[in-house]
Amino acid sequence: MTLSVRTLEYFYTRVEDEPGKAYELLARLASEEINLLAFSAVPFGSNHVELTIFPDRIDNLLRVAKELGWTLIGPQHACLIQGDDHLGALAEIQMKLLDAGVKIYASSGVTDGKGHYGYVIYVKEGDHQAAAKALGG
């Protein structure tokens, strides 16, 4: 696998921190055939969870959100990087962005255990194109 760099749009929403709430949202997205390129859930305050949703087809997500009365915030932009895993892969990406003057304010990475990784990088809105360019995307 060669290095793949994509600029993505994402949305976030908040749900009550109750068992099954995130599952309900994810199950509904799947039932509506909305494929996710990335997803995260993090605590927000004392009784909410913030869900960050990276749909492959934004129009479908927006349609479903409107039908169900979900409040989505966005779109925002991030970069999804996928490539062959090797020692220092994420550090190399960080250095390229530093050299290009792109400030990363959050990121999340994971390997598949078979020699590949995925890395989502959140940058200031408007810097996503500079980030993609710096990474060869």
JSON list of C-alpha atoms in Angstrom, two decimals, residues 1 4 37 79-85 90 93 107-112 115-121:
[
{"chain": "A", "resi": 1, "resn": "MET", "atom": "CA", "xyz": [0.00, 0.00, 0.00]},
{"chain": "A", "resi": 4, "resn": "SER", "atom": "CA", "xyz": [-2.91, 7.62, 0.72]},
{"chain": "A", "resi": 37, "resn": "LEU", "atom": "CA", "xyz": [-14.50, 6.20, 6.98]},
{"chain": "A", "resi": 79, "resn": "CYS", "atom": "CA", "xyz": [-6.99, 14.47, 6.73]},
{"chain": "A", "resi": 80, "resn": "LEU", "atom": "CA", "xyz": [-7.17, 10.69, 6.63]},
{"chain": "A", "resi": 81, "resn": "ILE", "atom": "CA", "xyz": [-3.78, 9.14, 5.99]},
{"chain": "A", "resi": 82, "resn": "GLN", "atom": "CA", "xyz": [-3.38, 5.43, 5.31]},
{"chain": "A", "resi": 83, "resn": "GLY", "atom": "CA", "xyz": [-0.15, 3.64, 4.58]},
{"chain": "A", "resi": 84, "resn": "ASP", "atom": "CA", "xyz": [2.33, 0.91, 5.30]},
{"chain": "A", "resi": 85, "resn": "ASP", "atom": "CA", "xyz": [3.25, 0.78, 8.95]},
{"chain": "A", "resi": 90, "resn": "LEU", "atom": "CA", "xyz": [3.51, 8.88, 12.36]},
{"chain": "A", "resi": 93, "resn": "ILE", "atom": "CA", "xyz": [3.97, 12.68, 8.94]},
{"chain": "A", "resi": 107, "resn": "SER", "atom": "CA", "xyz": [-4.92, 13.24, 15.87]},
{"chain": "A", "resi": 108, "resn": "SER", "atom": "CA", "xyz": [-5.71, 9.57, 16.24]},
{"chain": "A", "resi": 109, "resn": "GLY", "atom": "CA", "xyz": [-3.98, 6.60, 14.69]},
{"chain": "A", "resi": 110, "resn": "VAL", "atom": "CA", "xyz": [-4.37, 2.84, 14.62]},
{"chain": "A", "resi": 111, "resn": "THR", "atom": "CA", "xyz": [-2.66, -0.11, 12.96]},
{"chain": "A", "resi": 112, "resn": "ASP", "atom": "CA", "xyz": [-4.47, -3.08, 11.49]},
{"chain": "A", "resi": 115, "resn": "GLY", "atom": "CA", "xyz": [1.48, -3.83, 8.48]},
{"chain": "A", "resi": 116, "resn": "HIS", "atom": "CA", "xyz": [-0.85, -0.92, 7.66]},
{"chain": "A", "resi": 117, "resn": "TYR", "atom": "CA", "xyz": [-2.07, 2.10, 9.59]},
{"chain": "A", "resi": 118, "resn": "GLY", "atom": "CA", "xyz": [-4.76, 4.75, 9.49]},
{"chain": "A", "resi": 119, "resn": "TYR", "atom": "CA", "xyz": [-4.21, 8.20, 10.91]},
{"chain": "A", "resi": 120, "resn": "VAL", "atom": "CA", "xyz": [-6.76, 11.01, 11.24]},
{"chain": "A", "resi": 121, "resn": "ILE", "atom": "CA", "xyz": [-5.29, 14.48, 11.65]}
]
